[in-house]
Short mmCIF file of C-alpha atoms in Angstrom, two decimals:
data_model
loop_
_atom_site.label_atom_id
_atom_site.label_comp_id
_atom_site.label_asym_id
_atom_site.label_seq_id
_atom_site.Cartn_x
_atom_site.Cartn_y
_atom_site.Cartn_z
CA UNK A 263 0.00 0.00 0.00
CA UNK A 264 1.38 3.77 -1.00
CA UNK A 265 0.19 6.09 1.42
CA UNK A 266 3.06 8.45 -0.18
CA UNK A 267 0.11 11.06 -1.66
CA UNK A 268 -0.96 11.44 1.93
CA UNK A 269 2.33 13.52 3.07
CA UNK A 270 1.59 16.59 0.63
CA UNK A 271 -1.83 16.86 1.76
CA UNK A 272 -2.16 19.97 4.19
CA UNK A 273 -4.90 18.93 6.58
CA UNK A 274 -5.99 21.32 9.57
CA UNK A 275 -7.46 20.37 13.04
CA UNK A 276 -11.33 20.74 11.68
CA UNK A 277 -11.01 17.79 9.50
CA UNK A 278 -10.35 19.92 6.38
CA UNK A 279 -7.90 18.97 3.54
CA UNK A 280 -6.37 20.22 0.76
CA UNK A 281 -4.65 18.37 -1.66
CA UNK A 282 -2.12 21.04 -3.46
CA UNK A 283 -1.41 18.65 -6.46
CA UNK A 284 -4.76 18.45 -7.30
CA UNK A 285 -6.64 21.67 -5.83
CA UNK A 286 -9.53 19.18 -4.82
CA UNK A 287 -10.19 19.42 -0.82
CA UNK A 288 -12.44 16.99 1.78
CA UNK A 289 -13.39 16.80 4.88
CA UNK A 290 -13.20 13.95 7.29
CA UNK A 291 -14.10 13.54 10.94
CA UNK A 292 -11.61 13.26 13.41
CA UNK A 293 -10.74 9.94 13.60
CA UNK A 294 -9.99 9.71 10.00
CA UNK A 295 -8.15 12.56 9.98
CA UNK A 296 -6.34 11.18 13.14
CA UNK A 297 -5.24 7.65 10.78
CA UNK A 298 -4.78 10.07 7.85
CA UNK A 299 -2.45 12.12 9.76
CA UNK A 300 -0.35 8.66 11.26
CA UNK A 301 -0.29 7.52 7.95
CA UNK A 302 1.40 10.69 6.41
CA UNK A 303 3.87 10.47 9.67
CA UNK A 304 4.39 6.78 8.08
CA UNK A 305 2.99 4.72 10.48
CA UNK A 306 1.85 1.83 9.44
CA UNK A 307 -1.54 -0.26 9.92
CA UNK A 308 -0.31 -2.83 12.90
CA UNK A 309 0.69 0.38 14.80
CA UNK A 310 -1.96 2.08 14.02
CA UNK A 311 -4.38 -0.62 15.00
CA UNK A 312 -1.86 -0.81 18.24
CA UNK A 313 -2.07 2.64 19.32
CA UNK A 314 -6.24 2.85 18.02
CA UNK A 315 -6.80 -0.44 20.58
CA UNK A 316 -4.78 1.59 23.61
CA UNK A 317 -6.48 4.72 23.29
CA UNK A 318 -10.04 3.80 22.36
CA UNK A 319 -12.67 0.61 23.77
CA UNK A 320 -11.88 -1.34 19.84
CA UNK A 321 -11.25 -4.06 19.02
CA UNK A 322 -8.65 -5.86 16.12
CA UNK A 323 -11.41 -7.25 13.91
CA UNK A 324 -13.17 -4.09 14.43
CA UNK A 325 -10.26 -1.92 13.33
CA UNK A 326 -8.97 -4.23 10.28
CA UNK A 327 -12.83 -3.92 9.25
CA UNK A 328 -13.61 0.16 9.45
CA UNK A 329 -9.75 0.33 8.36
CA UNK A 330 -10.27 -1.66 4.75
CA UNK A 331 -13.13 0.19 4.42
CA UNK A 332 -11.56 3.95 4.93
CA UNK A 333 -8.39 2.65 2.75
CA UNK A 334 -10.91 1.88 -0.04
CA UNK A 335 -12.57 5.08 0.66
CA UNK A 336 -9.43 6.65 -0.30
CA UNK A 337 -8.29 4.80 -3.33
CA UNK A 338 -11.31 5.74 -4.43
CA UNK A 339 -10.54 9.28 -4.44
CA UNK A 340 -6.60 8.31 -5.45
CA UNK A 341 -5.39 9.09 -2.04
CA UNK A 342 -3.93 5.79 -1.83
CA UNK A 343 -2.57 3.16 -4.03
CA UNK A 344 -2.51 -0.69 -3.79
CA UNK B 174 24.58 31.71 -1.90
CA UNK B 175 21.98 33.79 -3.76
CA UNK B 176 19.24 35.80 -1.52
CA UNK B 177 15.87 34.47 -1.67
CA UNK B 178 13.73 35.38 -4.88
CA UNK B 179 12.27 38.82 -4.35
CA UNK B 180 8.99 40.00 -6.18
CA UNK B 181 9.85 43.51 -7.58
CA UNK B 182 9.42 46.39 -5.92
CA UNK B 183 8.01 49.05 -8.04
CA UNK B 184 8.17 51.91 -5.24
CA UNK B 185 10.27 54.32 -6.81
CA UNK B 186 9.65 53.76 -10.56
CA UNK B 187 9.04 57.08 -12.42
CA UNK B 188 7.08 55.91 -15.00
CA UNK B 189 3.64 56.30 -16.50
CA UNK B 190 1.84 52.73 -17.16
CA UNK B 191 -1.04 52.11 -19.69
CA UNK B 192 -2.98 49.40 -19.28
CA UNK B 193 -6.21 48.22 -21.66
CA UNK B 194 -8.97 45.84 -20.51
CA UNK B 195 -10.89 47.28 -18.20
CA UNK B 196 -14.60 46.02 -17.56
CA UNK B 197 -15.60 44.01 -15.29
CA UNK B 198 -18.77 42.18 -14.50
CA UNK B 199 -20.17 38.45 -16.02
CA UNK B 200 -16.65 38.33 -18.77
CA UNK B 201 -14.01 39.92 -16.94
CA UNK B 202 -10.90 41.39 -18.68
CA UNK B 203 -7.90 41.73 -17.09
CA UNK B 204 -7.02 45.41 -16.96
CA UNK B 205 -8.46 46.02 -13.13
CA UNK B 206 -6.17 43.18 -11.89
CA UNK B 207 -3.34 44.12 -13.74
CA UNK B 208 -3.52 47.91 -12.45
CA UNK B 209 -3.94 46.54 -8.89
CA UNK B 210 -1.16 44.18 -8.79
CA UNK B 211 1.08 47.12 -10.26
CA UNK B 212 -0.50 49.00 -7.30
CA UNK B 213 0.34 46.16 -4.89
CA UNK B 214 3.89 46.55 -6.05
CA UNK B 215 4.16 50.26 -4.10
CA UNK B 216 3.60 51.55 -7.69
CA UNK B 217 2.33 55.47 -7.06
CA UNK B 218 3.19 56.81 -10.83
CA UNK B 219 0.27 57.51 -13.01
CA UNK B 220 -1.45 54.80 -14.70
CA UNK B 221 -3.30 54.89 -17.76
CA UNK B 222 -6.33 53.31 -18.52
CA UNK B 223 -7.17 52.17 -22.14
CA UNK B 224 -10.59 51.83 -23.09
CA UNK B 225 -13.09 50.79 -25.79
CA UNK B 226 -16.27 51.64 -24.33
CA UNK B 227 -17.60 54.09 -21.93
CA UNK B 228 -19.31 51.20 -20.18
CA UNK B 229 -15.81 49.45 -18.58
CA UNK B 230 -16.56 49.33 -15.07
CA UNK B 231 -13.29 50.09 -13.98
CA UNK B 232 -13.36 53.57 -15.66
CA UNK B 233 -15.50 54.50 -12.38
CA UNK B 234 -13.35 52.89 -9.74
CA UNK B 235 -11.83 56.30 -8.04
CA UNK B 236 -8.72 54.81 -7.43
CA UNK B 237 -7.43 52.72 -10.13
CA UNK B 238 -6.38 54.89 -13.35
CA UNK B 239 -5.34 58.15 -12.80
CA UNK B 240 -6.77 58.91 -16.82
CA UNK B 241 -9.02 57.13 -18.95
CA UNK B 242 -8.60 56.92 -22.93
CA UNK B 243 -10.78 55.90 -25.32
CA UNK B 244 -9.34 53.92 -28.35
CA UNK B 245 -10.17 52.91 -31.64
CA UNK B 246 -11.29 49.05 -32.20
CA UNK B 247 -8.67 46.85 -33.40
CA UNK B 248 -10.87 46.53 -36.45
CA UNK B 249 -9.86 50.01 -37.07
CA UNK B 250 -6.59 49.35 -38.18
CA UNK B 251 -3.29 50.43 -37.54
CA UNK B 252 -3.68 54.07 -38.56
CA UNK B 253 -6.63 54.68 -36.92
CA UNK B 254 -4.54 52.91 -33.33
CA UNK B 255 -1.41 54.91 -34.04
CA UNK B 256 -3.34 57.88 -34.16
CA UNK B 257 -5.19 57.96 -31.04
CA UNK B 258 -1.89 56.83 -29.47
CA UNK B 259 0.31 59.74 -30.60
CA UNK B 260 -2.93 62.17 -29.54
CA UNK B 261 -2.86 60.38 -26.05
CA UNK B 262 1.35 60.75 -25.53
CA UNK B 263 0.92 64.08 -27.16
CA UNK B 264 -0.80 64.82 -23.84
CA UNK B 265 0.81 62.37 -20.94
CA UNK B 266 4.35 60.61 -22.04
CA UNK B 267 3.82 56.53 -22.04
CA UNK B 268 6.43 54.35 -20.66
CA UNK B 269 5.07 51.26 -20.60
CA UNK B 270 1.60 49.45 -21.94
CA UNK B 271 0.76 46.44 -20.73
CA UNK B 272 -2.20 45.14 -23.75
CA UNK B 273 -4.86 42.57 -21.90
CA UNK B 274 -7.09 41.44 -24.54
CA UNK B 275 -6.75 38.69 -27.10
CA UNK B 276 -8.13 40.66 -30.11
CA UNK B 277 -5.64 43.73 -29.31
CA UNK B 278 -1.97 41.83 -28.84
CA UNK B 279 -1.14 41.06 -32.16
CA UNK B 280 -1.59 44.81 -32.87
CA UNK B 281 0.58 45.88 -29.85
CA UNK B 282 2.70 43.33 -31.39
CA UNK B 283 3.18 44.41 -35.31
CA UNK B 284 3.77 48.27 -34.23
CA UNK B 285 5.91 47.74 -31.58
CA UNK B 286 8.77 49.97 -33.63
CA UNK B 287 6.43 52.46 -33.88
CA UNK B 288 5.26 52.62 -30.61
CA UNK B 289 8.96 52.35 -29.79
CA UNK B 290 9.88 55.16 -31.23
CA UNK B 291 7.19 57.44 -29.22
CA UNK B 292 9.07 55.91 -26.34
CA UNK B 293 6.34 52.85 -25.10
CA UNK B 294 7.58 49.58 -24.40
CA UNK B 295 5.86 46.47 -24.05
CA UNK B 296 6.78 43.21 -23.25
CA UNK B 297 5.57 40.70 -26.02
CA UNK B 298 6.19 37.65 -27.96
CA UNK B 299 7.40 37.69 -31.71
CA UNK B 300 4.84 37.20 -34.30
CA UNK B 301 5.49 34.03 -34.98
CA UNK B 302 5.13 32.97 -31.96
CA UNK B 303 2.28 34.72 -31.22
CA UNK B 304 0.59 33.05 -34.35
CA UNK B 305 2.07 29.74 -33.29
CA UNK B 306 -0.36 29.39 -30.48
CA UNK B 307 -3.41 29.83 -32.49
CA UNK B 308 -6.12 27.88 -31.47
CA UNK B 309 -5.98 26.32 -35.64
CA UNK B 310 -2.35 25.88 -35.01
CA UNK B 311 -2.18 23.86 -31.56
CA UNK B 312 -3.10 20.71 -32.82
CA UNK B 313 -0.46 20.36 -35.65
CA UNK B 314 2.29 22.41 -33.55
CA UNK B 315 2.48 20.63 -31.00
CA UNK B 316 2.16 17.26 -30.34
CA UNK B 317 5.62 16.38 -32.45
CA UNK B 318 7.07 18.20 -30.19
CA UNK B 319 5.96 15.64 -27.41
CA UNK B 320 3.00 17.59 -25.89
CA UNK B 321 -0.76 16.27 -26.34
CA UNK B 322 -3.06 18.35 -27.84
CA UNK B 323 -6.93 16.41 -28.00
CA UNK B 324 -7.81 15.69 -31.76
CA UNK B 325 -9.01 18.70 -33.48
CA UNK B 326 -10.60 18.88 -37.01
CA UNK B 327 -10.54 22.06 -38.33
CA UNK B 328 -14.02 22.61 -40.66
CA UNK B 329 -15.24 25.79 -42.66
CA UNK B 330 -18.20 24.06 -43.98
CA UNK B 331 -21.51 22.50 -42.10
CA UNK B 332 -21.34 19.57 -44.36
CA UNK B 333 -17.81 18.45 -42.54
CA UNK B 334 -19.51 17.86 -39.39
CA UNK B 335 -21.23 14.93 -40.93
CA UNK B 336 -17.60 12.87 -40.70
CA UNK B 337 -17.32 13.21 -37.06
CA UNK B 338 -20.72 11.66 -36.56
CA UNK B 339 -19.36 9.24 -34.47
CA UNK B 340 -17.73 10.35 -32.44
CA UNK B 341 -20.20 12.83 -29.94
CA UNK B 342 -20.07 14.30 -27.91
CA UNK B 343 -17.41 16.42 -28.70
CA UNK B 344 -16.23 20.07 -27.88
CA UNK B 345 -17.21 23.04 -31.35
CA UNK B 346 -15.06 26.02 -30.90
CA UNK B 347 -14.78 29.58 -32.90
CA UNK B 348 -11.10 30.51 -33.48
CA UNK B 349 -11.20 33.22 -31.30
CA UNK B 350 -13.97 32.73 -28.75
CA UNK B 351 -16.38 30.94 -27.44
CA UNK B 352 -16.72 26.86 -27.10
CA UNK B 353 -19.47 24.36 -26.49
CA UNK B 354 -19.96 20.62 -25.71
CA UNK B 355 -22.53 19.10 -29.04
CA UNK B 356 -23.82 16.24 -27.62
CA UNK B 357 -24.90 15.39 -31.18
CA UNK B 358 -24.63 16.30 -34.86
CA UNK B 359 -27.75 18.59 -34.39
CA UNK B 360 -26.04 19.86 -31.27
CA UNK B 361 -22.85 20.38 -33.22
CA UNK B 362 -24.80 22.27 -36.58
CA UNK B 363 -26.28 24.68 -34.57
CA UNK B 364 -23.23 26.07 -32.95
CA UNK B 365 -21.70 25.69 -35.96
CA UNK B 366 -23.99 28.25 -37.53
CA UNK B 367 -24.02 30.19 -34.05
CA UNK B 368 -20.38 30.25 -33.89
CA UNK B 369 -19.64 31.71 -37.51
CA UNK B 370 -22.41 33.87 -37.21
CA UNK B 371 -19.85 35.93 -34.68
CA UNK B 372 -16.58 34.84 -35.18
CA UNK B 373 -16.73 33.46 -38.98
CA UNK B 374 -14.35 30.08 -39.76
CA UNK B 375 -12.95 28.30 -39.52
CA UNK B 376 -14.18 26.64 -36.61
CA UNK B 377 -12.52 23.79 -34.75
CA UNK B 378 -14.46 20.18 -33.57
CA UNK B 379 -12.06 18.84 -30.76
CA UNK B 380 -12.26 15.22 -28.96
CA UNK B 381 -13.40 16.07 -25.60
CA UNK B 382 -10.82 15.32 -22.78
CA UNK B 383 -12.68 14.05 -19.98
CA UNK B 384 -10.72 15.35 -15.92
CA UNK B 385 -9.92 18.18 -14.35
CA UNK B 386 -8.94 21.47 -15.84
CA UNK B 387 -5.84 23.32 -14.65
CA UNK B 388 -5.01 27.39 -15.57
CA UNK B 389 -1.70 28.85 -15.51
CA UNK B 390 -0.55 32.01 -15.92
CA UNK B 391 3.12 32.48 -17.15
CA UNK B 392 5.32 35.22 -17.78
CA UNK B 393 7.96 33.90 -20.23
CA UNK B 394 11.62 35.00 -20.81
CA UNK B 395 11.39 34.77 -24.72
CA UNK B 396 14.33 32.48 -24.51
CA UNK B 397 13.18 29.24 -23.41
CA UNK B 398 12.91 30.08 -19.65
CA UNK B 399 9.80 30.98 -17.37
CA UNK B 400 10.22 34.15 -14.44
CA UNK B 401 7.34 32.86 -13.20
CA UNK B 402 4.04 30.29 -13.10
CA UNK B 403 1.00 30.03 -10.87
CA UNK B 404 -1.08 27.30 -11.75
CA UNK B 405 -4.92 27.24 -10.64
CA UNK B 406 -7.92 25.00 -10.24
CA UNK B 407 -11.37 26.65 -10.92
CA UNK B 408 -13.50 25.98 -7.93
CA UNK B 409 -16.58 28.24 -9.31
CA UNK B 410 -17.27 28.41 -12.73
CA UNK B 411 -20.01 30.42 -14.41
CA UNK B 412 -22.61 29.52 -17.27
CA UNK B 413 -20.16 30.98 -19.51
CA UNK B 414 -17.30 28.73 -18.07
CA UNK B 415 -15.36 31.36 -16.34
CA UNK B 416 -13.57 30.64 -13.29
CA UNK B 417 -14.96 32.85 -10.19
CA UNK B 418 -13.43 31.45 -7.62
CA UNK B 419 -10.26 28.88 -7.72
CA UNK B 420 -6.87 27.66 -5.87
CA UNK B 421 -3.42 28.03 -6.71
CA UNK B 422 -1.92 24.40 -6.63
CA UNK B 423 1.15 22.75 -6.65
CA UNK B 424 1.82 19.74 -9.09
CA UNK B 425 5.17 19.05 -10.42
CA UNK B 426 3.93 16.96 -13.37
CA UNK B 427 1.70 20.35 -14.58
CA UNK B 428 4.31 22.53 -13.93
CA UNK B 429 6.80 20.23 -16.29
CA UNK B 430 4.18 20.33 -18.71
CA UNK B 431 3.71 24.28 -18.63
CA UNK B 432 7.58 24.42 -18.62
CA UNK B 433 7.44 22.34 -21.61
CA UNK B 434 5.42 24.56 -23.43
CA UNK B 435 6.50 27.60 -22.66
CA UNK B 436 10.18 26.36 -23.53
CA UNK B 437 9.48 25.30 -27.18
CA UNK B 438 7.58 28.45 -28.10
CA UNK B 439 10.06 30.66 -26.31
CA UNK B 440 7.56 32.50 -25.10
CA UNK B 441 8.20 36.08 -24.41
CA UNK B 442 5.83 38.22 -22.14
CA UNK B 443 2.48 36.82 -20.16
CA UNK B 444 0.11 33.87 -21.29
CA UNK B 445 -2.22 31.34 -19.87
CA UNK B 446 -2.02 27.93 -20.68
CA UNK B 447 -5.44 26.13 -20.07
CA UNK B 448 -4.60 21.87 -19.59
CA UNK B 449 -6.80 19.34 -18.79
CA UNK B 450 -5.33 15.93 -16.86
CA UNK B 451 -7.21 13.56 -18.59
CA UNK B 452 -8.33 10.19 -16.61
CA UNK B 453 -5.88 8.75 -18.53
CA UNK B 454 -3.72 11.05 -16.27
CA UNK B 455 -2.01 12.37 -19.22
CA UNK B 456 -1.74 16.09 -20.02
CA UNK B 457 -3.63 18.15 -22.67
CA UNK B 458 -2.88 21.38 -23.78
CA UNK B 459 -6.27 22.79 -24.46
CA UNK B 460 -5.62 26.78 -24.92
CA UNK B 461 -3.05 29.51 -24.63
CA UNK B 462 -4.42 32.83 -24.34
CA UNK B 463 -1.61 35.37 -25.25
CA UNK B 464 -1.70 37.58 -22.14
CA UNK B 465 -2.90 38.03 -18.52
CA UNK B 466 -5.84 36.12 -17.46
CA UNK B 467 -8.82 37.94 -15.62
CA UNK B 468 -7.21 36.30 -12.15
CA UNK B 469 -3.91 36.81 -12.21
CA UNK B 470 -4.19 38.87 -8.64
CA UNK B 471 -4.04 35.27 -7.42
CA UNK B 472 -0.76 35.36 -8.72
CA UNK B 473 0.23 38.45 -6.55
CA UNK B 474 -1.76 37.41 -3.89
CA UNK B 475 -0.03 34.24 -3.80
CA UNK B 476 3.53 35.73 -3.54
CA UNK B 477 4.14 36.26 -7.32
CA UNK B 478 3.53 39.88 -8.41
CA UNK B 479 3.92 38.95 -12.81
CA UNK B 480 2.27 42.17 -13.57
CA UNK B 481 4.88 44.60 -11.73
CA UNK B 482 7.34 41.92 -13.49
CA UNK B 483 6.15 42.45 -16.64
CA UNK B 484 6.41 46.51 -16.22
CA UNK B 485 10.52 45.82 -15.42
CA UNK B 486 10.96 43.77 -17.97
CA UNK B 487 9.44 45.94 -20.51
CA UNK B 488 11.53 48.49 -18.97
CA UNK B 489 14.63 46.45 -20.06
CA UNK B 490 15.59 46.09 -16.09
CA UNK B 491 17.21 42.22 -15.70
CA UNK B 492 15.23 40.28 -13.34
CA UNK B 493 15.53 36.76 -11.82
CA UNK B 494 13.16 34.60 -11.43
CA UNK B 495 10.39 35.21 -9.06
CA UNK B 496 9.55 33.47 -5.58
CA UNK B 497 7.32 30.54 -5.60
CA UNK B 498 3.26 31.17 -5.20
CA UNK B 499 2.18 29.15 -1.86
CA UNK B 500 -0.36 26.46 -2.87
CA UNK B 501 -3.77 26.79 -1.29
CA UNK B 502 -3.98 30.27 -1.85
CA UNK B 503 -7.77 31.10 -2.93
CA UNK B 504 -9.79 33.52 -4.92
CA UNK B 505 -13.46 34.28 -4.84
CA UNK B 506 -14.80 37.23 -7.32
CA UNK B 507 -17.00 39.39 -5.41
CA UNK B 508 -19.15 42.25 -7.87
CA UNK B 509 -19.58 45.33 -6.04
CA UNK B 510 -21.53 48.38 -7.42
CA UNK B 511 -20.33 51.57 -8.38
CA UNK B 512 -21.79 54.39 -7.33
CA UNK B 513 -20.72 57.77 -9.14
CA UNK B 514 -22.72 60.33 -10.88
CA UNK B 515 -23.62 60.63 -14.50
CA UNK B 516 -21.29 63.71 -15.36
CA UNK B 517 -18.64 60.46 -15.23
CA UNK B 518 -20.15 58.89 -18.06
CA UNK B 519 -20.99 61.93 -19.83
CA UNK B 520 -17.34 62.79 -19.81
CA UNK B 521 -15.78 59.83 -21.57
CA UNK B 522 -18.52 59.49 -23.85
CA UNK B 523 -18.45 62.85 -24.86
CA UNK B 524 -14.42 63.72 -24.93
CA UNK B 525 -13.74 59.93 -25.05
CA UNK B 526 -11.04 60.83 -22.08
CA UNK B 527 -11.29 61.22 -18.71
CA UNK B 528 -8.53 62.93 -16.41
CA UNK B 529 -9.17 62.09 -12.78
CA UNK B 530 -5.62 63.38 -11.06
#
């Protein structure tokens, strides 16, 4: 997975972002901006799902399910690539 | 090590700058964000502003053109130009025009000597190259010289549409203005006749590129090189396809493709280059419209002042290149009314000049 695209995006604290190669912008709630933002850093999903299961009552096969379907989400808009 | 790039500063010119285009309103022309860029620059010499009708807004504006002239149509001629020119610099000495609108550059361009010799400089690209970008000439220009242009069939007769049956929908443009999407053949014949109705032929039938359209406005060295490039994606676009609102962006595939461009035309002077990114992600040069565009205060406004560029270069000053426009920098159009009184009007209709300072 290429989560490259993510580290140009410029994303502020209300869940807006901009994506300056493209000029198109989204919005996201805050806990997909929160993975969006730990991918960019280049974290990657097992640490992710580590740090998500420490800070919030979630489990594994819950994360690895709303994950795939957020990562689709943004292949969809070419955010990410497989 | 070399400073940072500086935009220029234009505080302590002595000059006098003409500048044409200056209505506002639903078809904007560049004049009004030209002037105000110069402004931006700490320009305070007198600025000129050429008109061709009493009714450009930004004759009324009480603090953008210090005098107002009315000129001749370019379908005038030469004479009839030169003329009105040598009345105005009879009157206030020109340093420096800075031409905005399509129809008027390639005159601007051709009596350059002349205009030379009354001492007003401009800063424009040769005629060949001018012609070279001609909306008839992108499509066999270019693309043997490695950059995409989308199929285009010129046609001067209704009949020709007939061979391109197939292939609808597909984009019908006049040569000089104005483009539509015909769905189908009917589609297609009646812009045809709406088209050379007011702009005559030929007119051009071009595969439609289907992604996202990028602007960029350029000021070009005439050697190859670029002083500067903001590129832009319209966010609000009007029923006649102008861009009200938009973003300055930063893509280094675009920008390769605008340097591309620019570097095999040699380019001299400002331009916009309109590309689409096709979802094939390849690049299509669609347009290049041989001066400022209506929003180039996003360049200024962005951290790239081309306009008070353009008035150094003209000048003959040298000038490096300038510093990069910051991505996410947006522009909305707001309309705002004028309010003045009548006597205005009267006066540049009736002298066809108006001297506010």
């Amino acid at each position: 997975m290429d989560y490259s695209k993510l580290t140009n995006l410029a994303m502020n604290d209300n869940g807006f972002i901009f994506d300056p190669a493209s000029g198109y912008s989204y919005t996201s709630n805050e806990t997909g901006l929160y993975i969006m933002k730990l991918l960019a850093q280049g974290m990657d999903k097992d640490a992710i799902c580590a740090k998500f299961m420490a800070e919030y009552e979630v489990s594994e096969d819950n994360f690895n399910s709303d994950f795939e379907h957020y990562m689709l989400m943004l292949e969809a808009l070419a955010l990410v690539e497989y | 090590m070399a400073g940072a790039a500086q935009n220029p500063d234009l505080s302590s010119l002595k000059a006098t700058i003409a500048v044409t285009g200056l209505k506002t309103g639903d078809n904007p022309q560049p004049g009004v964000a030209v002037i105000r860029s110069i402004r931006a620059a700490g320009f305070a010499g007198r600025i000129i502003g050429l008109v061709y009708d009493s009714m450009e807004s930004g004759i009324y504006l009480e603090d953008l053109v210090d005098e107002v002239y009315q000129m001749p149509y370019p379908s005038a001629g030469a004479e009839a130009f030169l003329a009105r020119i040598e009345y105005i610099v009879s009157k206030q000495k020109i340093d420096v025009i800075i031409p905005t609108l399509d129809s008027e550059v390639i005159l601007y361009i051709r009596l350059q000597d002349e205009l030379h010799k009354m001492g007003i400089k401009s800063y424009l690209p040769t005629e060949e190259c001018f012609l070279l970008r001609d909306k008839t000439r992108l499509a066999s220009y270019f693309p043997p010289r490695g950059i995409l242009v989308p199929d285009t069939m010129l046609i001067s007769d209704a009949s020709q549409i007939m061979n391109s049956r197939d292939n609808f929908p597909m984009m019908i443009k006049g040569s000089y203005y104005e483009a539509y999407k015909a769905n189908n053949y009917e589609e297609a014949l009646k812009y045809f006749y709406e088209i050379e109705s007011r702009w005559g032929l030929p007119i051009l039938l071009q595969k439609m590129i289907y992604g996202d359209e990028y602007n960029i406005v350029i000021v070009g060295d005439g050697e190859g090189g670029i002083l500067g490039m903001v590129p832009q994606k319209k966010l609000v676009i009007t029923d006649k396809g102008k861009g009200f609102g938009g973003v300055v962006i930063d893509n280094p595939e675009l920008r390769e493709f605008a340097t591309k461009v620019i570097s095999s035309l040699k380019w001299r002077g400002p331009c916009e280059l309109e590309v689409m990114r096709g979802y094939d992600g390849l690049y299509y040069l669609i347009e290049i419209n041989p001066r400022f565009p209506a929003w180039v205060r996003l360049a200024e406004g962005s951290g790239q002042n081309q306009p008070a560029a353009v008035v150094l270069k003209a000048l003959g000053q040298e000038l490096a290149e300038l510093p990069p426009c910051k991505p996410g920098t947006l522009f909305i159009r707001h309309a705002e009314d004028i309010i003045t009184d009548i006597s205005v009007m009267g006066e540049v209709s009736a002298k066809s000049e108006l001297i506010r300072r």
